[in-house]
Structure formats: C-alpha cells, structure tokens
PDB file of C-alpha atoms in Angstrom:
ATOM      1  CA  MET A   1      14.816 -27.042 -25.635  1.00 48.00           C
ATOM      2  CA  ASN A   2      18.492 -26.191 -24.876  1.00 51.00           C
ATOM      3  CA  ILE A   3      19.078 -26.841 -21.190  1.00 48.00           C
ATOM      4  CA  PHE A   4      22.569 -25.332 -21.393  1.00 51.00           C
ATOM      5  CA  ARG A   5      21.207 -22.064 -22.764  1.00 54.00           C
ATOM      6  CA  ILE A   6      18.517 -21.926 -20.070  1.00 49.00           C
ATOM      7  CA  ILE A   7      21.026 -22.474 -17.273  1.00 49.00           C
ATOM      8  CA  GLU A   8      23.265 -19.775 -18.788  1.00 54.00           C
ATOM      9  CA  ASP A   9      20.295 -17.379 -18.855  1.00 50.00           C
ATOM     10  CA  ILE A  10      19.655 -18.048 -15.173  1.00 49.00           C
ATOM     11  CA  GLU A  11      23.291 -17.243 -14.436  1.00 51.00           C
ATOM     12  CA  LYS A  12      23.018 -13.939 -16.296  1.00 50.00           C
ATOM     13  CA  VAL A  13      19.928 -12.919 -14.347  1.00 46.00           C
ATOM     14  CA  ASP A  14      21.423 -13.907 -11.010  1.00 48.00           C
ATOM     15  CA  PRO A  15      25.206 -14.516 -10.918  1.00 52.00           C
ATOM     16  CA  GLU A  16      24.896 -15.696  -7.305  1.00 52.00           C
ATOM     17  CA  VAL A  17      22.292 -18.331  -8.068  1.00 47.00           C
ATOM     18  CA  TYR A  18      24.622 -21.193  -7.154  1.00 48.00           C
ATOM     19  CA  GLN A  19      25.058 -19.822  -3.667  1.00 50.00           C
ATOM     20  CA  LYS A  20      21.324 -20.368  -3.277  1.00 46.00           C
ATOM     21  CA  LEU A  21      21.184 -23.912  -4.617  1.00 47.00           C
ATOM     22  CA  ASP A  22      23.365 -26.865  -5.576  1.00 47.00           C
ATOM     23  CA  SER A  23      26.357 -26.372  -7.837  1.00 49.00           C
ATOM     24  CA  ARG A  24      26.022 -26.255 -11.629  1.00 48.00           C
ATOM     25  CA  ARG A  25      27.764 -29.626 -11.849  1.00 51.00           C
ATOM     26  CA  SER A  26      25.248 -31.248  -9.516  1.00 53.00           C
ATOM     27  CA  ILE A  27      22.336 -29.955 -11.582  1.00 48.00           C
ATOM     28  CA  PHE A  28      23.702 -31.512 -14.762  1.00 49.00           C
ATOM     29  CA  LYS A  29      24.684 -34.666 -12.888  1.00 52.00           C
ATOM     30  CA  SER A  30      21.105 -35.087 -11.682  1.00 50.00           C
ATOM     31  CA  LEU A  31      19.802 -34.719 -15.224  1.00 49.00           C
ATOM     32  CA  GLY A  32      22.524 -36.941 -16.593  1.00 53.00           C
ATOM     33  CA  ASN A  33      21.549 -39.783 -14.316  1.00 54.00           C
ATOM     34  CA  MET A  34      18.262 -40.037 -16.184  1.00 50.00           C
ATOM     35  CA  GLY A  35      17.803 -41.480 -19.628  1.00 52.00           C
ATOM     36  CA  LYS A  36      17.931 -38.899 -22.429  1.00 49.00           C
ATOM     37  CA  THR A  37      14.197 -38.975 -23.058  1.00 50.00           C
ATOM     38  CA  ALA A  38      13.334 -38.878 -19.388  1.00 48.00           C
ATOM     39  CA  ALA A  39      15.783 -36.041 -18.809  1.00 45.00           C
ATOM     40  CA  LEU A  40      14.257 -33.922 -21.581  1.00 46.00           C
ATOM     41  CA  ALA A  41      10.768 -34.543 -20.262  1.00 47.00           C
ATOM     42  CA  ALA A  42      11.878 -33.603 -16.752  1.00 45.00           C
ATOM     43  CA  ILE A  43      13.507 -30.292 -17.688  1.00 45.00           C
ATOM     44  CA  PRO A  44      10.471 -28.041 -16.989  1.00 47.00           C
ATOM     45  CA  LEU A  45       9.911 -29.736 -13.635  1.00 44.00           C
ATOM     46  CA  ALA A  46      13.603 -29.588 -12.790  1.00 43.00           C
ATOM     47  CA  LEU A  47      13.853 -25.889 -13.610  1.00 43.00           C
ATOM     48  CA  GLY A  48      10.757 -25.172 -11.550  1.00 44.00           C
ATOM     49  CA  SER A  49      12.431 -26.931  -8.646  1.00 43.00           C
ATOM     50  CA  VAL A  50      15.613 -24.926  -9.211  1.00 42.00           C
ATOM     51  CA  PHE A  51      13.765 -21.613  -9.062  1.00 41.00           C
ATOM     52  CA  ASN A  52      11.729 -22.621  -6.021  1.00 42.00           C
ATOM     53  CA  LYS A  53      14.867 -23.717  -4.214  1.00 43.00           C
ATOM     54  CA  ALA A  54      16.826 -20.610  -5.175  1.00 40.00           C
ATOM     55  CA  TYR A  55      14.157 -18.037  -4.577  1.00 40.00           C
ATOM     56  CA  GLY A  56      11.769 -19.751  -2.232  1.00 42.00           C
ATOM     57  CA  GLN A  57       8.433 -18.408  -3.430  1.00 46.00           C
ATOM     58  CA  SER A  58       5.995 -19.312  -6.174  1.00 51.00           C
ATOM     59  CA  SER A  59       4.063 -16.817  -8.274  1.00 66.00           C
ATOM     60  CA  GLY A  60       1.029 -17.855  -6.242  1.00 80.00           C
ATOM     61  CA  THR A  61       2.695 -16.610  -3.071  1.00 87.00           C
ATOM     62  CA  VAL A  62       3.569 -13.294  -4.708  1.00 92.00           C
ATOM     63  CA  LEU A  63      -0.020 -12.813  -5.870  1.00 93.00           C
ATOM     64  CA  GLU A  64      -1.305 -13.656  -2.406  1.00 94.00           C
ATOM     65  CA  VAL A  65       0.939 -10.991  -0.873  1.00 94.00           C
ATOM     66  CA  LEU A  66      -0.098  -8.432  -3.490  1.00 94.00           C
ATOM     67  CA  ASN A  67      -3.787  -9.034  -2.793  1.00 95.00           C
ATOM     68  CA  PHE A  68      -3.045  -8.819   0.926  1.00 94.00           C
ATOM     69  CA  ALA A  69      -1.448  -5.410   0.328  1.00 95.00           C
ATOM     70  CA  LEU A  70      -4.326  -4.377  -1.933  1.00 96.00           C
ATOM     71  CA  LYS A  71      -6.819  -4.987   0.866  1.00 96.00           C
ATOM     72  CA  LEU A  72      -4.853  -2.655   3.148  1.00 95.00           C
ATOM     73  CA  GLU A  73      -4.684   0.009   0.468  1.00 97.00           C
ATOM     74  CA  TYR A  74      -8.427  -0.291  -0.161  1.00 97.00           C
ATOM     75  CA  LEU A  75      -8.961   0.241   3.565  1.00 97.00           C
ATOM     76  CA  GLU A  76      -6.746   3.324   3.740  1.00 97.00           C
ATOM     77  CA  ARG A  77      -8.092   4.903   0.556  1.00 98.00           C
ATOM     78  CA  ASN A  78     -11.696   4.408   1.645  1.00 97.00           C
ATOM     79  CA  PHE A  79     -11.011   5.708   5.129  1.00 98.00           C
ATOM     80  CA  TYR A  80      -9.534   8.973   3.861  1.00 98.00           C
ATOM     81  CA  THR A  81     -12.215   9.311   1.209  1.00 98.00           C
ATOM     82  CA  GLY A  82     -14.900   8.986   3.886  1.00 97.00           C
ATOM     83  CA  GLY A  83     -13.159  11.428   6.184  1.00 98.00           C
ATOM     84  CA  LEU A  84     -12.855  14.064   3.481  1.00 98.00           C
ATOM     85  CA  ALA A  85     -16.541  13.636   2.604  1.00 97.00           C
ATOM     86  CA  ALA A  86     -17.690  13.983   6.227  1.00 97.00           C
ATOM     87  CA  ASN A  87     -19.246  17.394   6.773  1.00 95.00           C
ATOM     88  CA  GLY A  88     -17.290  19.547   9.218  1.00 96.00           C
ATOM     89  CA  LEU A  89     -14.741  16.868  10.168  1.00 98.00           C
ATOM     90  CA  ILE A  90     -11.515  18.302   8.697  1.00 97.00           C
ATOM     91  CA  THR A  91     -11.854  22.081   8.820  1.00 96.00           C
ATOM     92  CA  ASP A  92      -8.236  23.210   9.058  1.00 96.00           C
ATOM     93  CA  GLY A  93      -6.965  24.089   5.585  1.00 96.00           C
ATOM     94  CA  ALA A  94      -3.437  22.698   5.962  1.00 97.00           C
ATOM     95  CA  ALA A  95      -4.683  19.493   7.564  1.00 97.00           C
ATOM     96  CA  ARG A  96      -7.275  18.989   4.846  1.00 97.00           C
ATOM     97  CA  ALA A  97      -4.674  19.521   2.112  1.00 98.00           C
ATOM     98  CA  ALA A  98      -2.408  16.915   3.729  1.00 97.00           C
ATOM     99  CA  ILE A  99      -5.209  14.355   4.050  1.00 98.00           C
ATOM    100  CA  GLN A 100      -6.222  14.965   0.426  1.00 98.00           C
ATOM    101  CA  LYS A 101      -2.682  14.231  -0.741  1.00 97.00           C
ATOM    102  CA  ILE A 102      -2.436  11.103   1.404  1.00 97.00           C
ATOM    103  CA  GLN A 103      -5.782   9.913   0.023  1.00 98.00           C
ATOM    104  CA  MET A 104      -4.507  10.362  -3.517  1.00 97.00           C
ATOM    105  CA  HIS A 105      -1.320   8.462  -2.676  1.00 97.00           C
ATOM    106  CA  GLU A 106      -3.376   5.559  -1.344  1.00 97.00           C
ATOM    107  CA  ALA A 107      -5.605   5.648  -4.429  1.00 97.00           C
ATOM    108  CA  GLN A 108      -2.541   5.397  -6.648  1.00 95.00           C
ATOM    109  CA  HIS A 109      -1.262   2.489  -4.540  1.00 96.00           C
ATOM    110  CA  VAL A 110      -4.571   0.708  -5.203  1.00 96.00           C
ATOM    111  CA  ASP A 111      -4.235   1.321  -8.938  1.00 95.00           C
ATOM    112  CA  ILE A 112      -0.637   0.100  -9.195  1.00 93.00           C
ATOM    113  CA  LEU A 113      -1.306  -3.028  -7.131  1.00 94.00           C
ATOM    114  CA  ILE A 114      -4.287  -3.935  -9.317  1.00 95.00           C
ATOM    115  CA  ALA A 115      -2.208  -3.405 -12.454  1.00 94.00           C
ATOM    116  CA  THR A 116       0.676  -5.464 -11.055  1.00 92.00           C
ATOM    117  CA  ILE A 117      -1.595  -8.350 -10.092  1.00 93.00           C
ATOM    118  CA  ARG A 118      -3.132  -8.378 -13.567  1.00 93.00           C
ATOM    119  CA  SER A 119       0.305  -8.240 -15.199  1.00 91.00           C
ATOM    120  CA  LEU A 120       1.094 -11.496 -13.365  1.00 90.00           C
ATOM    121  CA  ASN A 121      -2.131 -13.047 -14.698  1.00 92.00           C
ATOM    122  CA  GLY A 122      -3.706 -12.848 -11.274  1.00 94.00           C
ATOM    123  CA  THR A 123      -7.141 -11.651 -10.195  1.00 95.00           C
ATOM    124  CA  PRO A 124      -7.284  -8.612  -7.881  1.00 96.00           C
ATOM    125  CA  ILE A 125      -9.575  -9.092  -4.903  1.00 96.00           C
ATOM    126  CA  SER A 126     -12.883  -7.262  -4.994  1.00 96.00           C
ATOM    127  CA  GLU A 127     -13.069  -4.110  -2.943  1.00 94.00           C
ATOM    128  CA  PRO A 128     -14.320  -5.017   0.542  1.00 94.00           C
ATOM    129  CA  THR A 129     -16.976  -3.101   2.453  1.00 95.00           C
ATOM    130  CA  PHE A 130     -15.428  -1.578   5.562  1.00 96.00           C
ATOM    131  CA  ASN A 131     -17.229  -0.448   8.701  1.00 96.00           C
ATOM    132  CA  PHE A 132     -15.037   2.144  10.367  1.00 95.00           C
ATOM    133  CA  GLY A 133     -17.726   2.826  12.952  1.00 94.00           C
ATOM    134  CA  LYS A 134     -17.872  -0.794  14.102  1.00 93.00           C
ATOM    135  CA  ASN A 135     -15.587  -0.094  17.071  1.00 91.00           C
ATOM    136  CA  PHE A 136     -15.104   3.659  16.701  1.00 93.00           C
ATOM    137  CA  ALA A 137     -18.583   5.157  16.314  1.00 94.00           C
ATOM    138  CA  ASP A 138     -17.405   8.787  16.078  1.00 96.00           C
ATOM    139  CA  TRP A 139     -14.654   8.207  13.505  1.00 96.00           C
ATOM    140  CA  ASN A 140     -16.245  10.641  11.020  1.00 97.00           C
ATOM    141  CA  THR A 141     -17.562  13.197  13.502  1.00 97.00           C
ATOM    142  CA  ASN A 142     -14.656  13.517  15.948  1.00 97.00           C
ATOM    143  CA  TYR A 143     -11.480  14.822  14.338  1.00 97.00           C
ATOM    144  CA  GLN A 144      -9.223  13.361  17.031  1.00 96.00           C
ATOM    145  CA  THR A 145     -10.736   9.897  16.592  1.00 95.00           C
ATOM    146  CA  PHE A 146     -10.239  10.224  12.841  1.00 97.00           C
ATOM    147  CA  LEU A 147      -6.559  11.110  13.291  1.00 97.00           C
ATOM    148  CA  THR A 148      -6.100   8.280  15.791  1.00 94.00           C
ATOM    149  CA  LEU A 149      -7.352   5.736  13.264  1.00 96.00           C
ATOM    150  CA  ALA A 150      -5.310   7.345  10.485  1.00 97.00           C
ATOM    151  CA  GLN A 151      -2.196   6.896  12.591  1.00 95.00           C
ATOM    152  CA  ALA A 152      -3.104   3.290  13.402  1.00 94.00           C
ATOM    153  CA  PHE A 153      -3.701   2.465   9.722  1.00 95.00           C
ATOM    154  CA  GLU A 154      -0.444   4.052   8.560  1.00 96.00           C
ATOM    155  CA  ASP A 155       1.626   2.426  11.321  1.00 94.00           C
ATOM    156  CA  THR A 156      -0.009  -0.905  10.425  1.00 94.00           C
ATOM    157  CA  GLY A 157       0.785  -0.433   6.737  1.00 94.00           C
ATOM    158  CA  VAL A 158       4.466   0.197   7.419  1.00 94.00           C
ATOM    159  CA  ARG A 159       4.807  -2.922   9.554  1.00 92.00           C
ATOM    160  CA  ALA A 160       2.667  -5.053   7.220  1.00 94.00           C
ATOM    161  CA  TYR A 161       4.785  -4.341   4.126  1.00 93.00           C
ATOM    162  CA  LYS A 162       7.903  -5.072   6.141  1.00 91.00           C
ATOM    163  CA  GLY A 163       6.453  -8.377   7.273  1.00 91.00           C
ATOM    164  CA  GLN A 164       5.813  -9.559   3.711  1.00 91.00           C
ATOM    165  CA  ALA A 165       9.033  -8.403   2.041  1.00 89.00           C
ATOM    166  CA  ALA A 166      10.661 -11.838   2.304  1.00 89.00           C
ATOM    167  CA  ASN A 167       7.730 -13.371   0.412  1.00 89.00           C
ATOM    168  CA  LEU A 168       8.443 -11.134  -2.584  1.00 90.00           C
ATOM    169  CA  MET A 169      12.128 -12.002  -2.935  1.00 87.00           C
ATOM    170  CA  SER A 170      11.423 -14.115  -6.009  1.00 86.00           C
ATOM    171  CA  ASN A 171      10.373 -11.085  -8.069  1.00 88.00           C
ATOM    172  CA  ASP A 172      12.699  -8.089  -8.037  1.00 89.00           C
ATOM    173  CA  ALA A 173      10.255  -5.778  -9.811  1.00 88.00           C
ATOM    174  CA  VAL A 174       7.409  -6.543  -7.414  1.00 90.00           C
ATOM    175  CA  LEU A 175       9.691  -6.300  -4.371  1.00 89.00           C
ATOM    176  CA  THR A 176      10.943  -2.911  -5.559  1.00 89.00           C
ATOM    177  CA  ALA A 177       7.390  -1.623  -6.029  1.00 89.00           C
ATOM    178  CA  ALA A 178       6.376  -2.870  -2.578  1.00 91.00           C
ATOM    179  CA  LEU A 179       9.370  -1.181  -0.941  1.00 91.00           C
ATOM    180  CA  GLN A 180       8.544   2.064  -2.735  1.00 92.00           C
ATOM    181  CA  ILE A 181       5.050   1.941  -1.254  1.00 93.00           C
ATOM    182  CA  HIS A 182       6.454   0.904   2.145  1.00 93.00           C
ATOM    183  CA  SER A 183       8.628   4.005   2.458  1.00 93.00           C
ATOM    184  CA  VAL A 184       5.741   6.301   1.509  1.00 94.00           C
ATOM    185  CA  GLU A 185       3.531   4.649   4.134  1.00 96.00           C
ATOM    186  CA  ALA A 186       6.285   5.428   6.659  1.00 94.00           C
ATOM    187  CA  ARG A 187       6.238   9.081   5.609  1.00 96.00           C
ATOM    188  CA  HIS A 188       2.451   9.133   5.972  1.00 97.00           C
ATOM    189  CA  ALA A 189       2.721   7.588   9.425  1.00 96.00           C
ATOM    190  CA  ALA A 190       5.265  10.139  10.605  1.00 95.00           C
ATOM    191  CA  HIS A 191       3.176  13.029   9.249  1.00 96.00           C
ATOM    192  CA  ILE A 192      -0.053  11.831  10.855  1.00 96.00           C
ATOM    193  CA  ARG A 193       1.719  11.152  14.148  1.00 95.00           C
ATOM    194  CA  ARG A 194       2.995  14.724  14.195  1.00 96.00           C
ATOM    195  CA  MET A 195      -0.491  16.019  13.394  1.00 96.00           C
ATOM    196  CA  ARG A 196      -1.441  14.349  16.709  1.00 94.00           C
ATOM    197  CA  ASN A 197       1.568  15.925  18.482  1.00 93.00           C
ATOM    198  CA  ASN A 198       3.307  12.562  18.710  1.00 92.00           C
ATOM    199  CA  ALA A 199       6.907  11.820  17.782  1.00 89.00           C
ATOM    200  CA  GLY A 200       7.313  10.504  14.252  1.00 91.00           C
ATOM    201  CA  TRP A 201       8.722   7.211  15.546  1.00 90.00           C
ATOM    202  CA  ILE A 202       7.297   4.514  17.811  1.00 87.00           C
ATOM    203  CA  VAL A 203       8.619   4.029  21.348  1.00 88.00           C
ATOM    204  CA  GLY A 204       7.831   0.723  23.042  1.00 80.00           C
ATOM    205  CA  ALA A 205       4.479  -1.030  22.711  1.00 78.00           C
ATOM    206  CA  ALA A 206       2.377   2.062  21.889  1.00 66.00           C
ATOM    207  CA  GLY A 207       4.232   3.980  24.594  1.00 69.00           C
ATOM    208  CA  ASN A 208       4.083   7.278  22.702  1.00 77.00           C
ATOM    209  CA  SER A 209       1.262   6.545  20.275  1.00 83.00           C
ATOM    210  CA  ASN A 210      -1.769   7.632  22.301  1.00 82.00           C
ATOM    211  CA  VAL A 211      -4.233   5.059  21.026  1.00 84.00           C
ATOM    212  CA  PRO A 212      -7.198   3.415  22.780  1.00 82.00           C
ATOM    213  CA  ALA A 213      -7.050  -0.211  23.868  1.00 80.00           C
ATOM    214  CA  GLY A 214      -8.912  -1.279  20.733  1.00 78.00           C
ATOM    215  CA  ALA A 215      -5.952  -0.237  18.580  1.00 82.00           C
ATOM    216  CA  ALA A 216      -3.241  -1.723  20.786  1.00 85.00           C
ATOM    217  CA  ALA A 217      -2.728  -4.659  18.380  1.00 89.00           C
ATOM    218  CA  VAL A 218      -1.169  -2.208  15.906  1.00 91.00           C
ATOM    219  CA  TYR A 219       1.877  -1.912  18.197  1.00 89.00           C
ATOM    220  CA  ALA A 220       2.317  -5.519  19.302  1.00 88.00           C
ATOM    221  CA  GLY A 221       6.004  -6.383  19.559  1.00 88.00           C
ATOM    222  CA  GLU A 222       7.282  -2.810  19.379  1.00 89.00           C
ATOM    223  CA  ASP A 223       8.710  -3.189  22.891  1.00 88.00           C
ATOM    224  CA  ASN A 224      11.408  -5.507  21.527  1.00 86.00           C
ATOM    225  CA  VAL A 225      14.897  -4.338  22.537  1.00 84.00           C
ATOM    226  CA  ALA A 226      16.921  -7.079  20.810  1.00 83.00           C
ATOM    227  CA  GLN A 227      17.999  -6.961  17.177  1.00 83.00           C
ATOM    228  CA  GLY A 228      20.016  -9.688  15.447  1.00 79.00           C
ATOM    229  CA  GLY A 229      20.475 -11.499  18.733  1.00 79.00           C
ATOM    230  CA  ILE A 230      21.961  -8.426  20.418  1.00 78.00           C
ATOM    231  CA  ASN A 231      20.165  -6.860  23.373  1.00 83.00           C
ATOM    232  CA  ASP A 232      20.698  -3.147  22.876  1.00 78.00           C
ATOM    233  CA  VAL A 233      19.895  -2.378  26.502  1.00 81.00           C
ATOM    234  CA  LYS A 234      22.125  -4.980  28.165  1.00 77.00           C
ATOM    235  CA  THR A 235      25.118  -4.938  25.804  1.00 72.00           C
ATOM    236  CA  VAL A 236      28.151  -4.009  27.909  1.00 61.00           C
ATOM    237  CA  GLY A 237      29.810  -0.767  26.871  1.00 68.00           C
ATOM    238  CA  SER A 238      27.181   0.290  24.365  1.00 71.00           C
ATOM    239  CA  GLY A 239      23.865  -0.235  26.094  1.00 75.00           C
ATOM    240  CA  TYR A 240      21.012   2.121  25.295  1.00 84.00           C
ATOM    241  CA  SER A 241      17.869   2.988  27.153  1.00 86.00           C
ATOM    242  CA  ALA A 242      14.754   0.951  26.397  1.00 85.00           C
ATOM    243  CA  GLU A 243      13.280   4.087  24.827  1.00 86.00           C
ATOM    244  CA  ILE A 244      16.133   4.408  22.336  1.00 86.00           C
ATOM    245  CA  ALA A 245      16.397   0.657  21.728  1.00 84.00           C
ATOM    246  CA  THR A 246      12.720   0.305  20.833  1.00 86.00           C
ATOM    247  CA  ALA A 247      12.475   3.510  18.810  1.00 87.00           C
ATOM    248  CA  ALA A 248      15.554   2.810  16.706  1.00 86.00           C
ATOM    249  CA  PHE A 249      13.970  -0.225  15.013  1.00 88.00           C
ATOM    250  CA  ASP A 250      10.527  -1.031  13.644  1.00 88.00           C
ATOM    251  CA  GLU A 251       9.208  -4.564  13.988  1.00 90.00           C
ATOM    252  CA  PRO A 252       7.267  -6.380  11.243  1.00 92.00           C
ATOM    253  CA  LEU A 253       3.693  -7.580  11.623  1.00 92.00           C
ATOM    254  CA  THR A 254       2.671 -11.039  10.495  1.00 92.00           C
ATOM    255  CA  LYS A 255      -0.159 -11.554   8.060  1.00 92.00           C
ATOM    256  CA  GLU A 256      -2.263 -12.987  10.903  1.00 93.00           C
ATOM    257  CA  GLN A 257      -1.646  -9.945  13.091  1.00 93.00           C
ATOM    258  CA  VAL A 258      -2.646  -7.590  10.278  1.00 93.00           C
ATOM    259  CA  ALA A 259      -5.782  -9.638   9.605  1.00 92.00           C
ATOM    260  CA  GLN A 260      -6.728  -9.235  13.272  1.00 92.00           C
ATOM    261  CA  ILE A 261      -6.360  -5.460  13.021  1.00 92.00           C
ATOM    262  CA  VAL A 262      -8.333  -5.217   9.767  1.00 93.00           C
ATOM    263  CA  SER A 263     -11.113  -7.355  11.266  1.00 92.00           C
ATOM    264  CA  LEU A 264     -11.891  -4.461  13.601  1.00 91.00           C
ATOM    265  CA  PHE A 265     -13.284  -2.629  10.575  1.00 93.00           C
ATOM    266  CA  GLU A 266     -15.053  -5.364   8.609  1.00 90.00           C
TER     267      GLU A 266
END
C-alpha cells in the first residue's frame, strides 16, 4: 500500500481537505512516530480517521438518513395512491392530473432512494403500513381534508430534507440527489398550498397554512425571525415585518420532529 499515493488521491478529490483536518505534515509525522511495521498496519485505521475528521459522517449515517427519507417518500406515495383510488374524492380534472403527476414523482423518489441505498451496500427499510385515518377519519372522503394532509406532508418533506443535509456532506453524489428531491418537494408544497388558496410560502408558525391543531407540529419553529444571529425584525435601518422575516426563510425539522409527525399516521 502506497500511503503517499493515497494521500495524493485524497487531495485530488478534495483540494481543501487540509482546511478540514490537520496539515499534511502532521499526518505523516503521526505515522512516522510509529515503527515501520506498526505504521503500515495502522494505515487503514488512520485513513478512516482522516475521512471521519474531514467529512464528519460515516457510511452508516448516510444510509440511516437515506432510509429516513425513504420512509417519508413511502408515506407520500401511498397517500397519493390512496387518494387517487378513492371513489369520488378528486373529481376536478386539472386537480386530478396534478395529483397524478405528484404521485408519480414520489414513486420515482422511492425507486431512486432504494437504488441508492443498495448501491451503498445497505438494506432499504421495508414499506411501512400507514393509517391515514388514524387522526383524520375523512382523509379519503373529504377533498379538503385530503388537500390539507397533502400540504402538511409536502411542507414536512421540504423541512425534513433540509434538516438532514449536513449528515450527507460526506457523499457528494448522495447529497446532490437529496437536494434534487428537496427542491421538487418544495415545488409540490407550493402547488398544493395554492390548490388550497394559500400562499406558496409559509408565514409564521402555520400562520397562513390553515391546518388543524393535529398538524401544527409540521410548522414548529417557522415563527423564527433571526437568521445567522441577525434579528431581521429588530435590525436598525433594515428591519422587516415579522411576516416578511418568517416567510423569507424556511426552517429545518429535526429527525425527532419528523418522527413525531409521521407517528400520527402509523
């Protein structure tokens, strides 16, 4: 094994790697302090440490995030599939065409996430059984309830992908795929919100989202008016209204918050 060649390969992949970890000299110094045999034996462990320090996440973390995303996509795909199959629920032609396209998008998201997980030698989670009527009994008989849940699911998806982006930083290809899905979820959310005569963006903690109390968790934290340590409302000379300050930025959801929302339908 040629440690010099391996380090050079790392540099080619990421020229800024040494800004994320110790200098090149310190890496070789650490290896040089060992005996030759010990140093050679330690190379795989040392390189693993280098990558973990530079990029922060293991392949196990990436797979966990991908399966987390897969569960959300299963939920959305199954929800739209059930809505389209419900007799007399979506009768407007344009609305039905839009929901059909969104359902197909979600189905493709499921397929690509499964393929990505398998390409990383992971095991995709089994498809869960969801109970959309658990807290919303008329979800497949009342069109407005159906649209309300569709909006809640899409708004959750946007914030959930945002919340996990940092955990995918170690894999550029996976991060890129996740961000491509994230932006489509945002387009879905805006479209569904407008189908409900809501603005395409979120103002405050569900201030313009028109959801029942049971779905309030979807909008937790959206009343935040500070970004990067700057309070957009109180900043002298450039202060904005709370409505503008909250609508201009979307907040991420933690994995625990998303799990709480999904539990409403399991």
